[in-house]
Amino acid sequence: MTNKELADLIFPNITKTPEDYEAMYPKRDLMEGAKVVRFAPSPTGFMHIGNMMSATINYVLAKSSGGVFFLRNEDTDQARSVEGAVEFIHHVLNYYGIYPDEYEYNGKTVGNYGPYIQSERIEIYHAFIKYLISIGRAYPCFLTSDELNEIREYQAKSKKRIGIYGRYAKFRDISNDEAARRIKNGEKYVIRFRSKGDFNRKFIFEDLTKGKIEMPENDIDVPIMKSENLLPTYHFAHVVDDHLMRTTHVVRGEEWMSSVPLHYELFNAFGYKMPKYIHTSLILKKDGDTIRKISKRKDPEALMFYYEEKGYPTLAVIDAVLTIANSNFEEWRTNNPDKPFYEFPFSPKKMSSSGALFDLDKLDNISKNYISKMSASKLYEEYLTWAKKYDEHVYELISKYKEDTINFLNIERETKKPRKDYENYSSIFPKTWYMYDEEWNKTISYEFTKIINKDEIKSIMQACLDQYDSNDVEEVWFSKIKELCDQMGYQSNMKVYKENPDQYKGSIADFTTVIRVVLTTSNMTPNLYDIMKILGRKRMIERLNIFIEKYN
Ligand code: GLU
C-alpha cells in the first residue's frame, strides 16, 4: 500500500489539498512593514494578566504598523475547556478597547481568513495531515496509553529525554499494510509527525526579543492529531493557522520557546516560511522577600476579573502592562502623556527576557495619576458605571447625591497639581462616605488629634457655625476662622505659635482639625472650605448634633 492510499484510507472524505487552501487564503494585501498578529488564547481558563500582556503587545504592533490584529479561539483541548472563558475573552477585549480586526463570535465572522475557531477548522487540518501522510512525513501510531506511560517512566528513571523518538517510535516504520490492517480492526491511533531531525545537530533561531539562539533540532515524533476528537495538537494547528492566516509575528508566552525546534521542522516540512517570534517573559510578583511567578490560584490579581472589580481605569491597566512589557514605555509615557498607548513604538528588544515584575503599587500610582487628570464629571460617570455593576449601595447613594458627589470629586481637581486620592473606583467610597448623610447612622469614631475635650470641641464648632456664611469666598472664610481661632486662645500664625507653643491652646491647624473631624470624622480630607460649602449650614448643624450625641 502506498502512502497516498494510506492517507486516503484515513481521510476518505478529504478532497482539498494544502495548495487549495493556499489559493483560498492568499497573501494579504498590506503595506510594506504592516504586521499581521493574533491573540490566540485557549479557553481552558479565564483570561489572565499574561494573556492581557500578549493581547496588548499584539494590538500595539498591529496598530502602529497599519497591520491586522485578529483573535483566534484555540479550543482544541476540549476536555479542559472552561465554561464562560470565551465570553470573558471577548468581554475583556471589548472592555479595554483592544478590538480585533478579525474574529468569530456568536455566529458572526469578521475577516476573510476564518474560521477563527480552531474546532471549526478540522477539515483544513485534516487536509494538511493527509498531505503529510501522503509524502511520508506523518504516520498513524497505535501506542496505548499504558505503553506511553511505561516509556515515559522508563525515560524519566533512566534520565533520558522524554518523548517518542528513535527506538521508542515503535510504529514509525511499520508497513502501510499493517497500519491499514490495524485501522480497519478499529484500533485507536494518533497521527504522529515523522521527524527527520537529529538532536545532536543545531540550528540558529532568531527570536525578536532574545536574539539569535542556537537550538538542537527536533527529533521527536509528536502527535499532530489526537485520537478522541480528531483535532490537531497546538503545534500542528499553530503551523497551519499562522501560515494560512498569514501571521507575520507570533507573540506568545515564553513557555513555548522549547517547542520552537518542532515548529521549525513542521514549517520546513511544508516548505513554509516561519513567522517572526516574540516570546514574552513570565509575569512575576514579589512575595515577601522572594520573587515568584504570578499564580492564578494564589494571586487574585493574576486574573482579569480583579481589575474590573476594583475599578481600575482601563487605560491605567494597559499602561501598567506596557510598563512591564517594555523598559522604555515609562519614559515614552512621561514624554507623551496624552498619546494613545497604541502609538507607543514597541520594541521586542526592550522586553526583559528574565521575567516581568508586575507590581500592584506601580499600577496604583499609574492609576492615581490617570484618575487625578479626569474631569470631575467624567470621573463621576466612570464611578457610577462601576458602582452599578459592583456596588449597589454606592450606586444608590451617588445617584441620589449626584451634584454633591461631582462637587466633592472636583475639590482640588483641574489644577496644575491635582490631588491623587484614588487608585480605583472602589477606593473612592471609603474615602468619601462622610459626604452621605445616610452613612452617619453607622458606628462613628472620630479621628481627633490634639484637641479632644468634648466641651471645647463643641464651642469651637458652635462659634464657627454661628459666623458661617455660605456666600463668603475662601479668603474671607479663612480670615474669619483665623480671627475666631485667636479669640478662643489659639494662634492663627504658625510661626508665632511655634515660637511659644505653651502660650496657646493650640495652632490654627489644631483648630481647623476640630472642624474637619466633626464634619467628616477624618483628620485628612480635601479642602475644608469646599466640604463645608457642599454640606451647607443645615447639614453641618446636624453633624454637630451627631457629635454631641455620639462623642464621649
Ligand atoms: N493557545 C495558546 C496559549 O493559550 C497560544 C499560544 C500562541 O499564541 O501561539 O498558550
Coordinates of C-alpha atoms and ligand atoms in Angstrom, one line a residue:
M1 CA 0.0 0.0 0.0
T2 CA 1.3 3.4 -0.9
N3 CA 1.5 6.4 1.4
K4 CA -1.2 8.0 -0.6
E5 CA -3.5 5.0 -0.3
L6 CA -3.0 5.0 3.5
A7 CA -3.8 8.8 3.5
D8 CA -7.0 8.1 1.6
L9 CA -7.9 5.3 4.0
I10 CA -7.6 7.6 7.0
F11 CA -9.2 10.6 5.4
P12 CA -11.5 9.3 2.7
N13 CA -13.7 12.4 2.6
I14 CA -10.9 15.0 2.5
T15 CA -10.5 16.2 -1.1
K16 CA -8.8 19.5 -0.7
T17 CA -5.1 19.9 -0.6
P18 CA -2.8 22.4 1.1
E19 CA -2.5 24.0 -2.3
D20 CA -6.2 24.6 -2.5
Y21 CA -6.1 26.4 0.8
E22 CA -3.1 28.3 -0.3
A23 CA -5.3 29.7 -3.0
M24 CA -8.2 30.3 -0.8
Y25 CA -6.2 32.3 1.7
P26 CA -3.9 34.4 -0.4
K27 CA -1.1 36.6 0.9
R28 CA -2.6 39.7 2.5
D29 CA -2.5 42.9 0.5
L30 CA -0.9 45.2 3.1
M31 CA 1.6 48.0 3.1
E32 CA 5.3 47.1 3.4
G33 CA 6.1 46.6 7.1
A34 CA 2.5 46.0 8.2
K35 CA 2.3 43.4 10.9
V36 CA -0.2 40.6 11.0
V37 CA -0.6 39.4 14.6
R38 CA -3.0 37.4 16.6
F39 CA -4.2 36.9 20.1
A40 CA -4.8 33.2 20.4
P41 CA -5.9 32.2 23.8
S42 CA -7.2 28.8 24.8
P43 CA -10.5 28.8 26.7
T44 CA -9.1 26.4 29.3
G45 CA -9.1 29.2 31.9
F46 CA -10.1 32.8 32.4
M47 CA -8.1 35.5 30.8
H48 CA -5.2 36.4 32.9
I49 CA -2.6 39.2 33.1
G50 CA -0.2 37.3 30.9
N51 CA -2.9 37.0 28.2
M52 CA -3.6 40.7 28.6
M53 CA 0.1 41.4 28.0
S54 CA 0.1 39.4 24.8
A55 CA -3.1 40.9 23.6
T56 CA -1.9 44.4 24.3
I57 CA 1.5 43.9 22.6
N58 CA -0.2 42.4 19.6
Y59 CA -2.6 45.3 19.4
V60 CA 0.2 47.8 19.6
L61 CA 2.2 46.0 16.9
A62 CA -0.7 45.9 14.5
K63 CA -1.9 49.5 15.1
S64 CA 1.4 51.1 14.9
S65 CA 2.3 49.3 11.7
G66 CA -1.0 49.6 9.9
G67 CA -1.4 45.9 10.2
V68 CA -4.1 43.4 11.2
F69 CA -4.9 42.1 14.7
F70 CA -7.0 39.0 14.8
L71 CA -8.5 36.9 17.5
R72 CA -8.3 33.1 17.2
N73 CA -10.0 30.8 19.6
E74 CA -7.7 27.9 20.3
D75 CA -10.2 25.4 21.6
T76 CA -8.7 22.1 20.6
D77 CA -8.3 21.0 24.2
Q78 CA -11.9 20.4 24.7
A79 CA -11.7 18.3 27.8
R80 CA -10.2 21.2 29.6
S81 CA -12.4 23.9 28.3
V82 CA -14.0 26.2 30.9
E83 CA -17.5 27.5 30.7
G84 CA -17.6 31.2 30.1
A85 CA -14.0 31.6 29.2
V86 CA -14.6 32.5 25.6
E87 CA -17.3 35.1 26.6
F88 CA -14.8 36.5 29.1
I89 CA -12.1 36.9 26.5
H90 CA -14.5 38.9 24.3
H91 CA -15.7 40.9 27.2
V92 CA -12.2 41.8 28.3
L93 CA -11.0 42.9 24.9
N94 CA -14.1 45.0 24.5
Y95 CA -13.8 46.5 27.9
Y96 CA -10.2 47.6 27.3
G97 CA -10.9 48.7 23.8
I98 CA -8.5 46.2 22.3
Y99 CA -10.7 45.4 19.4
P100 CA -9.6 42.7 17.0
D101 CA -10.0 43.4 13.3
E102 CA -10.9 39.8 12.6
Y103 CA -12.7 37.4 14.8
E104 CA -15.6 35.0 15.1
Y105 CA -18.1 35.2 17.8
N106 CA -21.8 34.3 18.4
G107 CA -22.2 33.0 14.9
K108 CA -20.7 36.1 13.4
T109 CA -17.4 36.1 11.4
V110 CA -15.5 39.2 10.5
G111 CA -12.5 38.7 8.2
N112 CA -11.6 36.6 5.2
Y113 CA -9.1 34.2 6.9
G114 CA -11.5 32.3 9.1
P115 CA -12.9 30.2 10.6
Y116 CA -11.2 31.8 13.6
I117 CA -12.3 29.0 15.9
Q118 CA -10.0 26.0 15.7
S119 CA -12.6 23.3 16.2
E120 CA -14.3 24.7 13.1
R121 CA -11.1 24.2 11.1
I122 CA -10.9 20.5 11.4
E123 CA -11.3 19.8 7.7
I124 CA -8.4 22.2 7.0
Y125 CA -6.1 20.4 9.5
H126 CA -7.1 17.0 8.0
A127 CA -6.1 18.2 4.5
F128 CA -2.7 19.2 5.8
I129 CA -2.3 15.9 7.8
K130 CA -3.4 13.9 4.8
Y131 CA -0.8 15.6 2.7
L132 CA 1.9 14.8 5.3
I133 CA 0.9 11.2 5.4
S134 CA 0.9 11.0 1.6
I135 CA 4.5 12.3 1.4
G136 CA 5.6 10.0 4.2
R137 CA 6.0 12.8 6.9
A138 CA 3.3 11.6 9.2
Y139 CA 2.0 8.2 10.3
P140 CA -0.6 6.5 12.5
C141 CA 0.8 5.4 15.9
F142 CA -1.0 2.8 17.9
L143 CA 0.8 3.0 21.2
T144 CA -1.6 2.6 24.0
S145 CA -1.7 4.9 27.0
D146 CA -0.2 2.2 29.1
E147 CA 2.7 1.8 26.7
L148 CA 3.2 5.5 26.6
N149 CA 3.3 5.7 30.4
E150 CA 5.7 2.9 30.5
I151 CA 8.0 4.6 28.1
R152 CA 7.7 7.9 30.0
E153 CA 8.5 6.3 33.3
Y154 CA 11.5 4.5 31.8
Q155 CA 12.8 7.6 30.3
A156 CA 12.4 9.6 33.5
K157 CA 14.0 6.9 35.5
S158 CA 17.0 6.5 33.2
K159 CA 17.3 10.3 32.7
K160 CA 16.7 10.1 29.0
R161 CA 14.8 12.7 27.1
I162 CA 11.1 12.3 27.3
G163 CA 9.2 11.6 24.1
I164 CA 8.6 9.3 21.2
Y165 CA 11.8 9.3 19.1
G166 CA 14.3 6.8 17.9
R167 CA 13.6 3.3 19.2
Y168 CA 10.6 4.5 21.2
A169 CA 8.8 5.4 17.9
K170 CA 7.7 1.8 17.5
F171 CA 5.1 2.4 14.8
R172 CA 7.2 4.7 12.7
D173 CA 8.4 2.0 10.4
I174 CA 5.6 -0.5 10.3
S175 CA 4.4 -1.1 6.8
N176 CA 1.4 0.8 5.5
D177 CA -0.4 -2.5 5.1
E178 CA 0.0 -3.3 8.8
A179 CA -1.2 0.2 9.7
A180 CA -4.2 -0.2 7.4
R181 CA -5.0 -3.6 8.9
R182 CA -4.9 -2.1 12.5
I183 CA -7.1 0.8 11.4
K184 CA -9.6 -1.5 9.8
N185 CA -9.6 -3.5 13.0
G186 CA -10.7 -0.4 14.9
E187 CA -7.5 0.1 16.9
K188 CA -7.1 3.6 18.4
Y189 CA -4.4 5.7 17.0
V190 CA -3.0 9.2 16.9
I191 CA -1.2 10.7 13.9
R192 CA 2.4 11.5 14.6
F193 CA 4.8 13.7 12.7
R194 CA 7.7 11.8 11.3
S195 CA 10.7 13.8 12.3
K196 CA 13.9 13.8 10.3
G197 CA 15.8 15.9 12.8
D198 CA 18.9 15.0 14.7
F199 CA 19.1 16.1 18.3
N200 CA 22.8 16.4 18.0
R201 CA 22.6 18.9 15.2
K202 CA 22.0 22.6 15.9
F203 CA 20.2 25.3 14.0
I204 CA 20.0 29.0 14.6
F205 CA 16.7 30.5 15.6
E206 CA 16.2 34.3 15.9
D207 CA 13.7 35.4 18.5
L208 CA 13.0 39.1 18.2
T209 CA 13.4 39.6 21.9
K210 CA 16.1 37.1 22.8
G211 CA 18.1 37.4 19.7
K212 CA 19.9 34.5 17.9
I213 CA 19.7 31.3 19.8
E214 CA 21.3 28.0 18.9
M215 CA 18.9 25.2 19.4
P216 CA 19.1 21.4 18.9
E217 CA 17.0 20.1 16.0
N218 CA 13.8 18.3 16.9
D219 CA 13.8 14.6 16.6
I220 CA 10.5 13.8 18.4
D221 CA 7.6 12.3 16.5
V222 CA 5.0 14.4 18.2
P223 CA 1.3 13.7 17.8
I224 CA -0.2 16.1 15.4
M225 CA -3.8 14.7 15.6
K226 CA -5.4 13.4 18.7
S227 CA -7.4 10.2 18.6
E228 CA -10.5 11.1 20.5
N229 CA -11.8 14.1 18.6
L230 CA -9.5 14.0 15.6
L231 CA -8.5 17.6 16.5
P232 CA -4.9 18.7 15.9
T233 CA -2.5 19.4 18.7
Y234 CA -1.4 23.0 19.4
H235 CA 1.8 22.6 17.5
F236 CA 0.2 21.5 14.3
A237 CA -2.6 24.0 14.5
H238 CA -0.1 26.7 15.1
V239 CA 1.7 25.9 11.9
V240 CA -1.3 25.5 9.7
D241 CA -3.2 28.5 11.1
D242 CA -0.5 31.0 11.3
H243 CA 0.6 30.1 7.8
L244 CA -2.9 30.3 6.3
M245 CA -3.9 33.4 8.2
R246 CA -0.7 35.0 7.1
T247 CA 0.6 35.9 10.5
T248 CA 3.8 37.8 10.4
H249 CA 4.6 38.0 14.1
V250 CA 3.8 35.5 16.8
V251 CA 3.7 36.9 20.3
R252 CA 3.3 34.2 22.8
G253 CA 4.4 33.1 26.2
E254 CA 7.9 32.0 26.9
E255 CA 6.7 28.5 27.8
W256 CA 6.5 27.9 24.0
M257 CA 10.2 28.6 23.4
S258 CA 11.1 25.0 23.9
S259 CA 8.7 24.0 21.1
V260 CA 10.5 26.1 18.6
P261 CA 12.6 23.2 17.2
L262 CA 9.4 21.3 16.5
H263 CA 7.7 24.3 14.9
Y264 CA 10.8 24.9 12.8
E265 CA 10.7 21.4 11.5
L266 CA 7.0 21.5 10.8
F267 CA 7.1 24.7 8.9
N268 CA 10.0 23.3 6.9
A269 CA 8.1 20.1 6.2
F270 CA 5.6 22.2 4.3
G271 CA 8.2 24.5 2.8
Y272 CA 6.6 27.5 4.6
K273 CA 8.4 30.5 5.9
M274 CA 8.2 30.7 9.7
P275 CA 6.7 33.9 11.1
K276 CA 8.8 36.0 13.4
Y277 CA 8.5 35.3 17.1
I278 CA 8.4 37.4 20.2
H279 CA 8.4 35.2 23.3
T280 CA 7.1 37.2 26.2
S281 CA 8.5 36.7 29.6
L282 CA 6.8 35.2 32.5
I283 CA 4.9 37.6 34.8
L284 CA 6.5 37.6 38.2
K285 CA 5.4 39.1 41.5
K286 CA 7.1 40.0 44.7
D287 CA 6.0 37.8 47.6
G288 CA 7.7 38.9 50.8
D289 CA 11.4 38.6 50.1
T290 CA 11.1 36.3 47.1
I291 CA 10.1 36.9 43.5
R292 CA 8.0 34.2 42.0
K293 CA 5.7 33.5 39.0
I294 CA 2.3 35.1 39.4
S295 CA -0.2 32.4 40.2
K296 CA -3.8 32.1 39.1
R297 CA -4.6 30.1 42.2
K298 CA -2.8 32.3 44.8
D299 CA -2.9 35.8 43.4
P300 CA -6.3 37.4 42.7
E301 CA -4.6 40.0 40.5
A302 CA -3.5 37.3 38.1
L303 CA -7.0 37.1 36.6
M304 CA -8.5 40.0 34.7
F305 CA -11.7 40.0 36.9
Y306 CA -9.7 41.7 39.5
Y307 CA -9.0 45.0 37.8
E308 CA -12.6 45.5 36.7
E309 CA -14.0 44.6 40.1
K310 CA -11.6 47.0 41.8
G311 CA -12.5 49.6 39.2
Y312 CA -9.1 50.5 37.8
P313 CA -9.4 52.7 34.7
T314 CA -8.7 50.6 31.7
L315 CA -6.0 52.8 30.3
A316 CA -4.1 52.6 33.6
V317 CA -4.1 48.8 33.5
I318 CA -2.9 48.9 29.9
D319 CA -0.1 51.4 30.8
A320 CA 0.9 49.1 33.7
V321 CA 1.1 46.1 31.4
L322 CA 3.1 48.0 28.8
T323 CA 5.4 49.3 31.6
I324 CA 6.4 45.8 32.4
A325 CA 6.4 44.7 28.7
N326 CA 8.9 47.3 27.5
S327 CA 11.6 49.0 29.6
N328 CA 11.2 52.3 27.7
F329 CA 7.5 52.6 28.0
E330 CA 7.5 54.7 31.2
E331 CA 9.9 57.3 29.7
W332 CA 7.8 57.4 26.5
R333 CA 4.6 57.9 28.6
T334 CA 6.3 60.7 30.6
N335 CA 7.2 62.5 27.3
N336 CA 3.8 61.7 25.7
P337 CA 1.3 61.9 28.5
D338 CA -1.7 62.3 26.2
K339 CA -0.9 60.0 23.3
P340 CA -2.9 56.8 22.9
F341 CA -1.0 53.8 24.1
Y342 CA -1.0 52.1 20.7
E343 CA 1.2 54.8 19.3
F344 CA 4.0 53.5 21.5
P345 CA 6.8 52.2 19.3
F346 CA 7.0 48.8 21.0
S347 CA 10.4 47.2 20.7
P348 CA 10.8 43.5 21.3
K349 CA 14.4 44.1 22.1
K350 CA 13.4 46.2 25.1
M351 CA 11.5 43.4 26.7
S352 CA 13.0 41.8 29.7
S353 CA 14.0 38.2 29.0
S354 CA 14.3 37.3 32.6
G355 CA 10.7 37.9 33.6
A356 CA 8.4 40.9 34.0
L357 CA 7.8 42.0 37.6
F358 CA 4.2 43.1 38.0
D359 CA 3.7 45.3 40.9
L360 CA 0.3 46.5 42.1
D361 CA 1.8 49.6 43.8
K362 CA 3.1 50.6 40.4
L363 CA -0.4 50.1 39.0
D364 CA -1.9 52.2 41.8
N365 CA 0.5 55.0 41.0
I366 CA -0.3 55.0 37.3
S367 CA -3.9 54.8 38.1
K368 CA -4.0 57.6 40.7
N369 CA -2.4 59.8 38.1
Y370 CA -5.0 58.9 35.5
I371 CA -7.8 59.4 37.8
S372 CA -6.4 62.7 39.0
K373 CA -6.5 64.0 35.5
M374 CA -10.1 63.2 34.7
S375 CA -12.7 65.9 35.0
A376 CA -15.0 65.5 38.0
S377 CA -18.0 64.7 35.8
K378 CA -16.0 62.1 33.8
L379 CA -14.8 60.5 37.0
Y380 CA -18.3 60.6 38.3
E381 CA -19.6 58.8 35.2
E382 CA -16.9 56.1 35.5
Y383 CA -17.5 55.7 39.2
L384 CA -21.3 55.4 38.6
T385 CA -20.8 52.8 35.9
W386 CA -18.5 50.8 38.1
A387 CA -20.9 51.1 41.1
K388 CA -23.9 50.0 39.0
K389 CA -22.1 46.7 38.4
Y390 CA -20.2 46.1 41.6
D391 CA -21.8 48.1 44.5
E392 CA -25.5 48.7 44.6
H393 CA -25.4 50.7 47.8
V394 CA -22.8 53.1 46.5
Y395 CA -24.7 53.3 43.2
E396 CA -27.8 54.4 45.0
L397 CA -26.1 57.0 47.1
I398 CA -24.1 58.6 44.4
S399 CA -27.1 58.6 42.1
K400 CA -29.1 60.4 44.7
Y401 CA -26.4 62.9 45.6
K402 CA -25.1 63.3 42.1
E403 CA -24.4 67.0 42.4
D404 CA -22.7 66.8 45.8
T405 CA -20.6 63.9 44.6
I406 CA -19.4 65.7 41.5
N407 CA -18.7 68.8 43.6
F408 CA -16.8 66.8 46.1
L409 CA -14.8 65.0 43.4
N410 CA -14.0 68.3 41.9
I411 CA -12.2 69.6 45.0
E412 CA -8.6 70.4 44.1
R413 CA -9.1 68.9 40.7
E414 CA -8.4 70.5 37.4
T415 CA -5.4 72.3 38.8
K416 CA -1.8 72.0 37.9
K417 CA -1.2 69.6 40.7
P418 CA -4.4 67.8 41.2
R419 CA -5.0 65.6 44.3
K420 CA -4.1 61.9 43.8
D421 CA -6.5 60.3 46.2
Y422 CA -8.0 57.4 44.3
E423 CA -6.3 54.5 42.7
N424 CA -9.5 52.9 41.5
Y425 CA -13.3 53.4 41.7
S426 CA -13.7 51.0 44.6
S427 CA -11.4 53.2 46.7
I428 CA -13.5 56.3 46.4
F429 CA -16.3 55.5 48.7
P430 CA -14.2 54.5 51.8
K431 CA -12.6 57.9 51.5
T432 CA -15.8 59.9 50.8
W433 CA -18.5 58.1 52.7
Y434 CA -18.9 61.0 55.2
M435 CA -20.4 63.2 52.4
Y436 CA -23.5 61.0 52.6
D437 CA -25.9 61.6 55.5
E438 CA -27.2 58.0 55.4
E439 CA -23.8 56.7 56.4
W440 CA -23.7 58.8 59.6
N441 CA -26.1 56.3 61.3
K442 CA -23.4 53.7 61.3
T443 CA -20.8 53.4 64.0
I444 CA -18.7 56.5 64.1
S445 CA -15.3 57.1 65.6
Y446 CA -13.7 60.5 65.4
E447 CA -10.1 61.0 64.5
F448 CA -9.4 64.0 66.8
T449 CA -5.7 64.6 67.3
K450 CA -4.7 67.3 69.7
I451 CA -8.0 68.7 71.0
I452 CA -10.1 66.0 72.4
N453 CA -12.2 67.7 75.1
K454 CA -15.9 67.5 74.2
D455 CA -16.9 70.9 75.5
E456 CA -14.0 72.6 73.8
I457 CA -14.8 71.0 70.5
K458 CA -18.4 71.9 70.9
S459 CA -17.7 75.5 71.5
I460 CA -15.3 75.8 68.6
M461 CA -17.9 74.2 66.3
Q462 CA -20.7 76.3 67.6
A463 CA -18.7 79.5 67.1
C464 CA -17.6 78.5 63.7
L465 CA -21.2 77.7 62.6
D466 CA -22.6 80.9 64.1
Q467 CA -20.4 83.0 61.9
Y468 CA -20.6 80.8 58.8
D469 CA -21.8 82.5 55.7
S470 CA -22.0 80.3 52.6
N471 CA -21.5 83.4 50.4
D472 CA -18.0 84.0 51.7
V473 CA -15.2 83.4 49.3
E474 CA -12.4 81.2 50.6
E475 CA -10.2 84.1 51.7
V476 CA -12.9 85.7 53.7
W477 CA -14.0 82.4 55.2
F478 CA -10.4 81.7 56.3
S479 CA -9.8 85.1 57.8
K480 CA -12.9 84.7 59.9
I481 CA -11.7 81.3 61.0
K482 CA -8.4 82.8 62.0
E483 CA -10.0 85.6 63.9
L484 CA -12.1 83.1 65.8
C485 CA -9.0 80.9 66.4
D486 CA -7.2 83.8 68.1
Q487 CA -10.2 84.9 70.1
M488 CA -10.5 81.4 71.5
G489 CA -7.0 81.2 72.8
Y490 CA -5.3 79.5 69.8
Q491 CA -2.7 81.0 67.5
S492 CA -3.5 81.6 63.8
N493 CA 0.0 82.4 62.9
M494 CA 2.0 79.2 62.7
K495 CA 5.4 80.9 63.0
V496 CA 4.3 82.8 66.1
Y497 CA 2.8 79.6 67.5
K498 CA 6.0 77.6 67.1
E499 CA 8.0 80.2 69.0
N500 CA 5.9 79.9 72.1
P501 CA 3.6 76.9 71.8
D502 CA 2.9 76.7 75.5
Q503 CA 1.2 80.1 75.4
Y504 CA -1.7 78.8 73.3
K505 CA -4.3 76.1 73.4
G506 CA -3.1 75.1 70.0
S507 CA -2.4 76.3 66.5
I508 CA -4.6 77.1 63.6
A509 CA -4.0 73.6 62.3
D510 CA -5.3 72.1 65.6
F511 CA -8.3 74.5 65.4
T512 CA -9.3 73.5 61.8
T513 CA -8.8 69.9 62.6
V514 CA -11.6 70.1 65.1
I515 CA -13.9 71.4 62.5
R516 CA -12.8 68.9 59.9
V517 CA -13.2 65.9 62.2
V518 CA -16.6 67.0 63.5
L519 CA -17.8 67.3 59.9
T520 CA -16.2 64.2 58.4
T521 CA -14.8 62.2 61.3
S522 CA -11.5 62.2 59.5
N523 CA -8.5 64.4 60.1
M524 CA -7.3 64.1 56.5
T525 CA -9.7 65.3 53.8
P526 CA -9.7 67.5 50.8
N527 CA -10.1 71.2 51.3
L528 CA -12.3 72.0 54.3
Y529 CA -13.8 75.2 52.8
D530 CA -15.2 73.2 49.8
I531 CA -16.5 70.5 52.0
M532 CA -18.4 73.0 54.2
K533 CA -19.8 74.6 51.1
I534 CA -21.1 71.3 49.8
L535 CA -22.6 70.4 53.2
G536 CA -24.3 73.7 53.9
R537 CA -25.3 75.0 57.2
K538 CA -28.2 72.7 57.9
R539 CA -26.2 69.5 57.5
M540 CA -23.3 71.0 59.5
I541 CA -25.6 71.6 62.4
E542 CA -26.9 68.0 62.1
R543 CA -23.3 66.8 62.2
L544 CA -22.6 68.9 65.3
N545 CA -25.6 67.2 66.9
I546 CA -24.4 63.8 66.0
F547 CA -21.1 64.7 67.5
I548 CA -22.8 65.8 70.7
E549 CA -24.8 62.6 70.9
K550 CA -22.0 60.2 69.9
Y551 CA -18.8 61.5 71.3
N552 CA -17.8 60.8 74.8
Ligands
GLU1 N1 -3.3 28.8 22.8 C1 -2.0 29.1 23.2 C2 -2.0 29.5 24.6 O1 -3.0 30.0 25.1 C3 -1.5 30.2 22.3 C4 -0.1 30.3 22.2 C5 0.2 31.1 21.0 O2 -0.1 32.3 21.0 O3 0.6 30.6 20.0 O4 -1.0 29.4 25.3

